[in-house]
PDB file of C-alpha atoms in Angstrom:
ATOM      1  CA  MET A 122       0.164  -0.065   0.236  1.00 70.00           C
ATOM      2  CA  LYS A 123       2.731   2.564   0.849  1.00 79.00           C
ATOM      3  CA  ILE A 124       4.978   1.189  -2.336  1.00 83.00           C
ATOM      4  CA  LYS A 125       2.170   2.028  -4.238  1.00 82.00           C
ATOM      5  CA  LYS A 126       0.771   5.704  -3.035  1.00 83.00           C
ATOM      6  CA  THR A 127       4.579   6.206  -2.971  1.00 87.00           C
ATOM      7  CA  LEU A 128       4.644   5.882  -7.013  1.00 87.00           C
ATOM      8  CA  ILE A 129       0.523   8.045  -6.878  1.00 89.00           C
ATOM      9  CA  TYR A 130       2.508  10.828  -6.004  1.00 88.00           C
ATOM     10  CA  LEU A 131       6.067  10.447  -7.756  1.00 91.00           C
ATOM     11  CA  PHE A 132       3.399  10.014 -11.027  1.00 92.00           C
ATOM     12  CA  LEU A 133       2.033  12.999  -9.640  1.00 91.00           C
ATOM     13  CA  ALA A 134       4.847  15.336  -9.425  1.00 92.00           C
ATOM     14  CA  VAL A 135       6.254  14.198 -12.493  1.00 92.00           C
ATOM     15  CA  PHE A 136       2.824  15.710 -14.243  1.00 92.00           C
ATOM     16  CA  THR A 137       2.931  18.823 -12.310  1.00 91.00           C
ATOM     17  CA  PHE A 138       6.516  19.544 -13.447  1.00 91.00           C
ATOM     18  CA  ILE A 139       6.324  18.921 -17.527  1.00 91.00           C
ATOM     19  CA  GLN A 140       2.680  20.987 -16.460  1.00 87.00           C
ATOM     20  CA  ILE A 141       4.742  24.147 -14.799  1.00 88.00           C
ATOM     21  CA  PHE A 142       8.033  23.749 -16.599  1.00 89.00           C
ATOM     22  CA  PRO A 143       6.769  25.792 -20.005  1.00 88.00           C
ATOM     23  CA  PHE A 144       5.239  28.975 -17.964  1.00 87.00           C
ATOM     24  CA  TYR A 145       8.957  28.773 -16.045  1.00 89.00           C
ATOM     25  CA  TRP A 146      11.050  28.206 -19.386  1.00 87.00           C
ATOM     26  CA  LEU A 147       8.775  31.063 -20.337  1.00 87.00           C
ATOM     27  CA  VAL A 148       9.761  33.487 -17.463  1.00 89.00           C
ATOM     28  CA  THR A 149      13.338  32.772 -17.249  1.00 89.00           C
ATOM     29  CA  PHE A 150      13.083  33.236 -21.045  1.00 85.00           C
ATOM     30  CA  SER A 151      11.183  36.624 -20.879  1.00 87.00           C
ATOM     31  CA  PHE A 152      15.031  37.695 -18.958  1.00 88.00           C
ATOM     32  CA  LYS A 153      17.625  37.072 -21.131  1.00 86.00           C
ATOM     33  CA  SER A 154      18.883  38.646 -24.521  1.00 83.00           C
ATOM     34  CA  ASN A 155      19.124  37.011 -28.592  1.00 82.00           C
ATOM     35  CA  THR A 156      22.380  35.740 -27.502  1.00 80.00           C
ATOM     36  CA  GLU A 157      21.907  34.310 -24.057  1.00 81.00           C
ATOM     37  CA  ILE A 158      18.135  32.569 -25.752  1.00 80.00           C
ATOM     38  CA  PHE A 159      20.746  30.263 -28.615  1.00 79.00           C
ATOM     39  CA  ASP A 160      23.329  30.337 -25.958  1.00 73.00           C
ATOM     40  CA  SER A 161      23.069  25.893 -25.743  1.00 69.00           C
ATOM     41  CA  ASN A 162      24.696  25.875 -22.997  1.00 75.00           C
ATOM     42  CA  ASN A 163      22.028  27.589 -20.634  1.00 73.00           C
ATOM     43  CA  LEU A 164      19.355  27.405 -22.335  1.00 75.00           C
ATOM     44  CA  VAL A 165      16.894  26.274 -19.018  1.00 78.00           C
ATOM     45  CA  GLY A 166      19.073  28.442 -16.425  1.00 79.00           C
ATOM     46  CA  LEU A 167      17.818  30.666 -15.129  1.00 84.00           C
ATOM     47  CA  PRO A 168      19.664  34.489 -17.208  1.00 85.00           C
ATOM     48  CA  LYS A 169      22.719  35.174 -16.363  1.00 83.00           C
ATOM     49  CA  VAL A 170      21.854  38.958 -16.561  1.00 82.00           C
ATOM     50  CA  TRP A 171      18.895  39.192 -15.799  1.00 86.00           C
ATOM     51  CA  HIS A 172      16.791  42.292 -18.919  1.00 84.00           C
ATOM     52  CA  LEU A 173      14.172  43.622 -16.978  1.00 83.00           C
ATOM     53  CA  GLU A 174      14.269  46.446 -19.951  1.00 83.00           C
ATOM     54  CA  ASN A 175      12.621  43.767 -22.100  1.00 84.00           C
ATOM     55  CA  PHE A 176       9.164  44.001 -20.695  1.00 84.00           C
ATOM     56  CA  SER A 177       9.583  47.715 -20.394  1.00 81.00           C
ATOM     57  CA  LYS A 178       9.997  47.747 -24.389  1.00 80.00           C
ATOM     58  CA  ALA A 179       7.352  44.929 -24.840  1.00 80.00           C
ATOM     59  CA  LEU A 180       4.470  47.481 -22.460  1.00 78.00           C
ATOM     60  CA  MET A 181       5.867  51.770 -24.308  1.00 74.00           C
ATOM     61  CA  GLY A 182       8.464  50.830 -27.296  1.00 65.00           C
ATOM     62  CA  GLY A 183       5.744  47.471 -28.353  1.00 60.00           C
ATOM     63  CA  GLU A 184       2.494  49.001 -28.191  1.00 73.00           C
ATOM     64  CA  ILE A 185       1.576  45.964 -26.439  1.00 78.00           C
ATOM     65  CA  LEU A 186       0.027  48.236 -23.464  1.00 81.00           C
ATOM     66  CA  ARG A 187      -2.269  49.445 -26.187  1.00 85.00           C
ATOM     67  CA  TYR A 188      -3.086  45.654 -27.528  1.00 87.00           C
ATOM     68  CA  LEU A 189      -3.354  44.250 -24.260  1.00 87.00           C
ATOM     69  CA  LEU A 190      -6.363  46.592 -23.370  1.00 89.00           C
ATOM     70  CA  ASN A 191      -8.378  45.940 -26.875  1.00 92.00           C
ATOM     71  CA  SER A 192      -8.086  41.870 -25.800  1.00 92.00           C
ATOM     72  CA  VAL A 193      -9.133  42.771 -22.171  1.00 92.00           C
ATOM     73  CA  PHE A 194     -12.104  45.138 -24.439  1.00 94.00           C
ATOM     74  CA  TYR A 195     -12.279  41.941 -26.566  1.00 94.00           C
ATOM     75  CA  ALA A 196     -12.013  39.313 -24.248  1.00 93.00           C
ATOM     76  CA  ALA A 197     -14.513  41.486 -21.347  1.00 94.00           C
ATOM     77  CA  VAL A 198     -17.324  42.351 -24.145  1.00 95.00           C
ATOM     78  CA  THR A 199     -17.664  38.549 -25.748  1.00 94.00           C
ATOM     79  CA  VAL A 200     -17.415  36.611 -22.595  1.00 93.00           C
ATOM     80  CA  VAL A 201     -20.818  38.888 -20.554  1.00 94.00           C
ATOM     81  CA  VAL A 202     -22.612  39.468 -23.756  1.00 95.00           C
ATOM     82  CA  SER A 203     -22.328  35.632 -25.171  1.00 94.00           C
ATOM     83  CA  THR A 204     -22.586  34.648 -20.741  1.00 93.00           C
ATOM     84  CA  LEU A 205     -26.103  36.309 -21.021  1.00 93.00           C
ATOM     85  CA  LEU A 206     -26.722  35.247 -24.303  1.00 93.00           C
ATOM     86  CA  ALA A 207     -26.259  31.766 -23.918  1.00 93.00           C
ATOM     87  CA  SER A 208     -28.073  31.425 -20.533  1.00 93.00           C
ATOM     88  CA  MET A 209     -31.429  32.739 -21.682  1.00 92.00           C
ATOM     89  CA  VAL A 210     -30.825  30.834 -24.796  1.00 92.00           C
ATOM     90  CA  ALA A 211     -30.109  27.188 -23.438  1.00 92.00           C
ATOM     91  CA  TYR A 212     -32.836  27.808 -21.093  1.00 91.00           C
ATOM     92  CA  ALA A 213     -35.735  28.485 -23.122  1.00 90.00           C
ATOM     93  CA  ILE A 214     -34.243  24.728 -24.624  1.00 89.00           C
ATOM     94  CA  ASN A 215     -33.584  23.000 -21.671  1.00 87.00           C
ATOM     95  CA  ARG A 216     -36.251  24.644 -19.438  1.00 85.00           C
ATOM     96  CA  MET A 217     -39.992  25.665 -21.764  1.00 82.00           C
ATOM     97  CA  TYR A 218     -42.235  24.025 -24.236  1.00 83.00           C
ATOM     98  CA  TRP A 219     -42.007  25.091 -27.234  1.00 83.00           C
ATOM     99  CA  LYS A 220     -42.202  23.893 -31.111  1.00 85.00           C
ATOM    100  CA  ALA A 221     -38.845  25.171 -32.413  1.00 84.00           C
ATOM    101  CA  LYS A 222     -36.401  24.108 -29.488  1.00 84.00           C
ATOM    102  CA  GLY A 223     -35.033  21.315 -31.355  1.00 86.00           C
ATOM    103  CA  ILE A 224     -34.171  22.825 -34.270  1.00 89.00           C
ATOM    104  CA  VAL A 225     -32.978  25.890 -32.427  1.00 88.00           C
ATOM    105  CA  ALA A 226     -30.907  23.370 -29.513  1.00 88.00           C
ATOM    106  CA  ALA A 227     -29.617  21.483 -33.724  1.00 89.00           C
ATOM    107  CA  ILE A 228     -28.540  25.169 -34.698  1.00 88.00           C
ATOM    108  CA  PHE A 229     -26.234  25.871 -31.852  1.00 88.00           C
ATOM    109  CA  SER A 230     -25.079  21.907 -31.813  1.00 86.00           C
ATOM    110  CA  LEU A 231     -24.046  22.609 -35.831  1.00 86.00           C
ATOM    111  CA  GLY A 232     -22.355  25.976 -34.502  1.00 85.00           C
ATOM    112  CA  ILE A 233     -20.277  23.919 -32.340  1.00 85.00           C
ATOM    113  CA  MET A 234     -19.222  21.762 -34.940  1.00 86.00           C
ATOM    114  CA  ILE A 235     -18.317  23.956 -38.378  1.00 85.00           C
ATOM    115  CA  PRO A 236     -14.684  25.006 -38.344  1.00 85.00           C
ATOM    116  CA  VAL A 237     -13.842  28.337 -38.121  1.00 84.00           C
ATOM    117  CA  GLN A 238     -11.361  28.319 -40.535  1.00 84.00           C
ATOM    118  CA  ALA A 239     -14.522  28.128 -43.059  1.00 87.00           C
ATOM    119  CA  THR A 240     -16.216  30.885 -42.535  1.00 88.00           C
ATOM    120  CA  LEU A 241     -13.664  32.772 -42.874  1.00 89.00           C
ATOM    121  CA  LEU A 242     -14.604  33.898 -46.471  1.00 89.00           C
ATOM    122  CA  PRO A 243     -18.302  34.586 -45.877  1.00 91.00           C
ATOM    123  CA  LEU A 244     -17.414  36.533 -42.381  1.00 91.00           C
ATOM    124  CA  PHE A 245     -14.541  39.174 -44.040  1.00 90.00           C
ATOM    125  CA  GLN A 246     -16.820  39.041 -46.842  1.00 91.00           C
ATOM    126  CA  GLY A 247     -20.553  40.106 -44.794  1.00 91.00           C
ATOM    127  CA  LEU A 248     -18.783  41.936 -42.069  1.00 90.00           C
ATOM    128  CA  ASP A 249     -17.012  44.765 -45.381  1.00 89.00           C
ATOM    129  CA  ARG A 250     -19.844  44.986 -46.880  1.00 90.00           C
ATOM    130  CA  LEU A 251     -21.411  45.164 -43.461  1.00 88.00           C
ATOM    131  CA  GLY A 252     -19.113  48.850 -43.232  1.00 87.00           C
ATOM    132  CA  ILE A 253     -17.312  46.892 -39.628  1.00 88.00           C
ATOM    133  CA  ARG A 254     -14.668  45.503 -40.847  1.00 88.00           C
ATOM    134  CA  GLY A 255     -11.633  46.599 -39.197  1.00 84.00           C
ATOM    135  CA  GLY A 256     -13.442  47.830 -36.219  1.00 86.00           C
ATOM    136  CA  TYR A 257     -14.623  46.551 -32.555  1.00 89.00           C
ATOM    137  CA  LEU A 258     -17.607  45.981 -34.087  1.00 90.00           C
ATOM    138  CA  GLY A 259     -15.886  44.049 -36.821  1.00 89.00           C
ATOM    139  CA  LEU A 260     -14.596  41.541 -34.262  1.00 91.00           C
ATOM    140  CA  MET A 261     -16.539  41.940 -30.905  1.00 92.00           C
ATOM    141  CA  LEU A 262     -19.944  40.008 -33.326  1.00 92.00           C
ATOM    142  CA  PRO A 263     -17.928  37.345 -33.951  1.00 92.00           C
ATOM    143  CA  TYR A 264     -16.756  36.655 -31.338  1.00 94.00           C
ATOM    144  CA  ILE A 265     -19.808  36.504 -28.925  1.00 94.00           C
ATOM    145  CA  THR A 266     -21.343  33.946 -32.046  1.00 92.00           C
ATOM    146  CA  PHE A 267     -18.764  31.689 -31.275  1.00 92.00           C
ATOM    147  CA  ALA A 268     -18.157  32.221 -28.194  1.00 92.00           C
ATOM    148  CA  MET A 269     -22.465  30.978 -28.066  1.00 92.00           C
ATOM    149  CA  PRO A 270     -22.537  27.630 -29.375  1.00 92.00           C
ATOM    150  CA  MET A 271     -20.050  26.237 -26.319  1.00 90.00           C
ATOM    151  CA  THR A 272     -21.926  28.168 -23.077  1.00 91.00           C
ATOM    152  CA  VAL A 273     -25.309  27.362 -24.416  1.00 92.00           C
ATOM    153  CA  MET A 274     -24.017  22.809 -24.282  1.00 90.00           C
ATOM    154  CA  ILE A 275     -22.321  24.239 -21.170  1.00 89.00           C
ATOM    155  CA  LEU A 276     -24.310  25.701 -18.599  1.00 90.00           C
ATOM    156  CA  GLY A 277     -28.063  23.045 -20.962  1.00 89.00           C
ATOM    157  CA  GLY A 278     -26.688  20.713 -18.507  1.00 86.00           C
ATOM    158  CA  PHE A 279     -26.782  22.737 -15.201  1.00 88.00           C
ATOM    159  CA  PHE A 280     -30.345  23.928 -16.695  1.00 89.00           C
ATOM    160  CA  LYS A 281     -31.243  19.969 -16.721  1.00 86.00           C
ATOM    161  CA  ALA A 282     -30.014  19.435 -13.374  1.00 84.00           C
ATOM    162  CA  LEU A 283     -32.272  22.302 -11.415  1.00 85.00           C
ATOM    163  CA  PRO A 284     -35.314  20.692  -9.850  1.00 86.00           C
ATOM    164  CA  ARG A 285     -39.005  21.712 -11.403  1.00 84.00           C
ATOM    165  CA  GLU A 286     -40.271  22.074  -8.563  1.00 86.00           C
ATOM    166  CA  ILE A 287     -38.266  25.346  -7.515  1.00 84.00           C
ATOM    167  CA  GLU A 288     -39.914  27.445 -10.651  1.00 83.00           C
ATOM    168  CA  GLU A 289     -43.091  25.761  -9.453  1.00 83.00           C
ATOM    169  CA  ALA A 290     -42.602  27.708  -6.126  1.00 86.00           C
ATOM    170  CA  ALA A 291     -41.459  30.303  -7.836  1.00 83.00           C
ATOM    171  CA  CYS A 292     -44.451  30.374  -9.839  1.00 85.00           C
ATOM    172  CA  ILE A 293     -47.247  29.852  -6.384  1.00 84.00           C
ATOM    173  CA  ASP A 294     -44.997  33.107  -4.993  1.00 81.00           C
ATOM    174  CA  GLY A 295     -46.356  35.792  -7.927  1.00 82.00           C
ATOM    175  CA  CYS A 296     -42.143  35.322  -9.464  1.00 83.00           C
ATOM    176  CA  ASN A 297     -42.652  36.520 -13.109  1.00 84.00           C
ATOM    177  CA  ILE A 298     -40.473  33.903 -16.251  1.00 84.00           C
ATOM    178  CA  PHE A 299     -37.367  36.925 -15.694  1.00 85.00           C
ATOM    179  CA  ASN A 300     -37.222  37.587 -11.687  1.00 86.00           C
ATOM    180  CA  MET A 301     -37.573  34.104 -11.878  1.00 87.00           C
ATOM    181  CA  PHE A 302     -34.552  33.632 -14.390  1.00 87.00           C
ATOM    182  CA  PHE A 303     -32.235  36.946 -12.841  1.00 88.00           C
ATOM    183  CA  LYS A 304     -32.805  36.347  -9.256  1.00 86.00           C
ATOM    184  CA  ILE A 305     -33.647  32.135  -8.644  1.00 87.00           C
ATOM    185  CA  ILE A 306     -31.824  30.588 -11.779  1.00 88.00           C
ATOM    186  CA  LEU A 307     -29.212  31.681 -12.801  1.00 88.00           C
ATOM    187  CA  PRO A 308     -27.679  32.102  -8.506  1.00 87.00           C
ATOM    188  CA  MET A 309     -27.880  28.175  -8.906  1.00 87.00           C
ATOM    189  CA  ILE A 310     -25.887  28.012 -12.190  1.00 88.00           C
ATOM    190  CA  ARG A 311     -23.133  29.194 -10.937  1.00 86.00           C
ATOM    191  CA  PRO A 312     -20.318  27.097 -11.174  1.00 84.00           C
ATOM    192  CA  GLY A 313     -21.927  26.460 -14.619  1.00 87.00           C
ATOM    193  CA  ILE A 314     -21.279  30.039 -15.178  1.00 89.00           C
ATOM    194  CA  ALA A 315     -17.542  30.304 -13.759  1.00 87.00           C
ATOM    195  CA  THR A 316     -17.142  27.124 -16.123  1.00 86.00           C
ATOM    196  CA  SER A 317     -18.882  29.090 -20.082  1.00 89.00           C
ATOM    197  CA  CYS A 318     -16.583  32.780 -19.136  1.00 89.00           C
ATOM    198  CA  ILE A 319     -13.271  30.454 -18.909  1.00 88.00           C
ATOM    199  CA  PHE A 320     -14.044  29.059 -21.847  1.00 88.00           C
ATOM    200  CA  ALA A 321     -15.576  31.836 -23.311  1.00 91.00           C
ATOM    201  CA  PHE A 322     -12.347  33.575 -22.208  1.00 91.00           C
ATOM    202  CA  LEU A 323      -9.185  32.020 -23.281  1.00 88.00           C
ATOM    203  CA  ASN A 324     -11.053  30.988 -27.047  1.00 90.00           C
ATOM    204  CA  THR A 325     -11.473  35.727 -27.160  1.00 92.00           C
ATOM    205  CA  TRP A 326      -8.020  35.984 -25.060  1.00 91.00           C
ATOM    206  CA  ASN A 327      -6.268  33.273 -27.350  1.00 88.00           C
ATOM    207  CA  GLU A 328      -7.799  33.984 -30.788  1.00 90.00           C
ATOM    208  CA  LEU A 329      -5.556  35.274 -34.049  1.00 89.00           C
ATOM    209  CA  LEU A 330      -6.706  34.185 -36.635  1.00 89.00           C
ATOM    210  CA  PHE A 331     -10.148  36.426 -37.096  1.00 91.00           C
ATOM    211  CA  ALA A 332      -7.915  39.446 -35.150  1.00 90.00           C
ATOM    212  CA  ASN A 333      -5.458  39.177 -37.707  1.00 88.00           C
ATOM    213  CA  THR A 334      -7.769  39.623 -41.100  1.00 89.00           C
ATOM    214  CA  PHE A 335     -10.033  41.644 -39.414  1.00 90.00           C
ATOM    215  CA  VAL A 336      -7.871  44.326 -38.263  1.00 87.00           C
ATOM    216  CA  ASP A 337      -5.863  46.417 -40.840  1.00 83.00           C
ATOM    217  CA  ASP A 338      -5.901  49.955 -38.239  1.00 84.00           C
ATOM    218  CA  ALA A 339      -3.115  49.203 -34.735  1.00 81.00           C
ATOM    219  CA  LYS A 340      -5.497  50.731 -32.699  1.00 86.00           C
ATOM    220  CA  TYR A 341      -7.793  48.331 -32.860  1.00 89.00           C
ATOM    221  CA  LYS A 342      -5.399  44.819 -33.187  1.00 88.00           C
ATOM    222  CA  THR A 343      -5.190  42.393 -29.712  1.00 90.00           C
ATOM    223  CA  LEU A 344      -2.225  41.053 -28.298  1.00 88.00           C
ATOM    224  CA  PRO A 345      -1.909  37.912 -30.069  1.00 88.00           C
ATOM    225  CA  VAL A 346      -1.191  40.047 -33.171  1.00 87.00           C
ATOM    226  CA  GLY A 347       0.612  42.825 -31.940  1.00 83.00           C
ATOM    227  CA  ILE A 348       2.992  40.110 -30.232  1.00 83.00           C
ATOM    228  CA  MET A 349       3.390  38.304 -33.745  1.00 81.00           C
ATOM    229  CA  SER A 350       4.451  41.839 -34.945  1.00 76.00           C
ATOM    230  CA  PHE A 351       7.282  42.175 -33.276  1.00 75.00           C
ATOM    231  CA  VAL A 352       9.418  39.195 -35.369  1.00 74.00           C
ATOM    232  CA  GLY A 353      11.558  41.899 -37.742  1.00 65.00           C
ATOM    233  CA  GLU A 354      11.627  40.712 -41.327  1.00 54.00           C
ATOM    234  CA  HIS A 355      15.958  40.203 -40.784  1.00 53.00           C
ATOM    235  CA  SER A 356      16.325  40.238 -36.808  1.00 63.00           C
ATOM    236  CA  THR A 357      14.134  39.330 -33.731  1.00 75.00           C
ATOM    237  CA  ASN A 358      14.270  40.104 -30.094  1.00 77.00           C
ATOM    238  CA  TRP A 359      13.102  37.223 -28.702  1.00 81.00           C
ATOM    239  CA  GLY A 360      13.397  38.951 -24.919  1.00 84.00           C
ATOM    240  CA  ILE A 361      10.979  41.132 -26.284  1.00 83.00           C
ATOM    241  CA  ILE A 362       8.115  38.631 -27.534  1.00 84.00           C
ATOM    242  CA  GLY A 363       9.146  36.246 -24.628  1.00 86.00           C
ATOM    243  CA  ALA A 364       7.609  39.652 -21.621  1.00 85.00           C
ATOM    244  CA  GLY A 365       4.955  39.746 -24.439  1.00 84.00           C
ATOM    245  CA  MET A 366       4.653  36.239 -24.296  1.00 86.00           C
ATOM    246  CA  VAL A 367       4.466  36.686 -20.243  1.00 88.00           C
ATOM    247  CA  ILE A 368       2.257  39.556 -20.664  1.00 85.00           C
ATOM    248  CA  ALA A 369      -0.301  37.721 -22.000  1.00 85.00           C
ATOM    249  CA  THR A 370      -0.787  34.833 -20.065  1.00 87.00           C
ATOM    250  CA  LEU A 371      -0.482  36.417 -16.700  1.00 85.00           C
ATOM    251  CA  PRO A 372      -4.353  37.778 -17.008  1.00 85.00           C
ATOM    252  CA  THR A 373      -5.360  34.254 -18.372  1.00 83.00           C
ATOM    253  CA  VAL A 374      -3.465  32.623 -14.383  1.00 83.00           C
ATOM    254  CA  LEU A 375      -5.364  35.361 -12.497  1.00 84.00           C
ATOM    255  CA  ILE A 376      -8.967  34.567 -14.149  1.00 81.00           C
ATOM    256  CA  TYR A 377      -8.839  31.289 -13.463  1.00 79.00           C
ATOM    257  CA  LEU A 378      -7.017  31.888  -9.981  1.00 80.00           C
ATOM    258  CA  LEU A 379     -10.334  33.820  -9.271  1.00 79.00           C
ATOM    259  CA  LEU A 380     -13.339  31.681 -10.730  1.00 73.00           C
ATOM    260  CA  SER A 381     -10.836  27.867  -9.932  1.00 71.00           C
ATOM    261  CA  LYS A 382     -13.252  26.789  -6.800  1.00 71.00           C
ATOM    262  CA  GLN A 383     -16.235  27.431  -8.744  1.00 67.00           C
ATOM    263  CA  VAL A 384     -14.837  25.233 -12.263  1.00 64.00           C
ATOM    264  CA  GLN A 385     -13.766  22.495  -9.001  1.00 64.00           C
ATOM    265  CA  GLU A 386     -17.391  22.796  -7.795  1.00 62.00           C
ATOM    266  CA  SER A 387     -19.392  22.344 -11.539  1.00 57.00           C
ATOM    267  CA  PHE A 388     -17.091  19.066 -12.168  1.00 57.00           C
ATOM    268  CA  THR A 389     -19.034  17.397  -8.653  1.00 56.00           C
ATOM    269  CA  VAL A 390     -22.206  19.212  -9.094  1.00 53.00           C
ATOM    270  CA  GLY A 391     -25.343  16.782  -8.585  1.00 46.00           C
ATOM    271  CA  ALA A 392     -22.108  14.013  -7.928  1.00 45.00           C
ATOM    272  CA  VAL A 393     -24.383  14.277  -4.277  1.00 41.00           C
ATOM    273  CA  LYS A 394     -28.243  14.423  -3.571  1.00 41.00           C
ATOM    274  CA  GLY A 395     -30.460  14.630  -0.631  1.00 39.00           C
TER     275      GLY A 395
END
């Protein structure tokens, strides 16, 4: 039994190291110069000289701060709007009786299966004809649209797990559909909302294809596009790129730390009854 427990802890330790090592390497990479980055004798070690100026150059000289604020704006709007709309759709599909709900559910299921790359050209032409390509709205609409199918699917499972007696009791007490939904139902599925928010945030935060195709003006570019622009035609300062990647990673880590408790609860909801 003791040997088995030791092997389990050893496996977990190795797995943890494999998961943490890329982040460690990225952080040390961001403080190095080009010479030290390509030094085969110190590929994974700590920097011999800590180049703190990589971060200041990335934030100020490379306009990463502007791209960071743009990405925060896109991600925040996408998470709030997609979660609000998708929660209403998921509630209507799973808790209400109406003729077309099967068709609507199928449409959102198809939204998960359609590759993003297949929609690039139609979206480009559509946004261009509407005159919104290249601005904030031209990116937010695709982001919100593609975030909704997964959010509907995630929240649908949580809505199905709720007992019908909750809504019946609310109706008897004179609660209308909107008060019941926002004040009673939504607070009960907080773990599901947290999980869907993380998925929507990550998909928006790391998205590069749409942002690189639909946006021309640097004023509206996102952080992944901004980091990609650091790669020069003849020479590249990889330390600054590493600093930009660290800056891009920190909000993701922060979001997960803030919502990790709710995400853990989402995996155990419904496991214990009574």
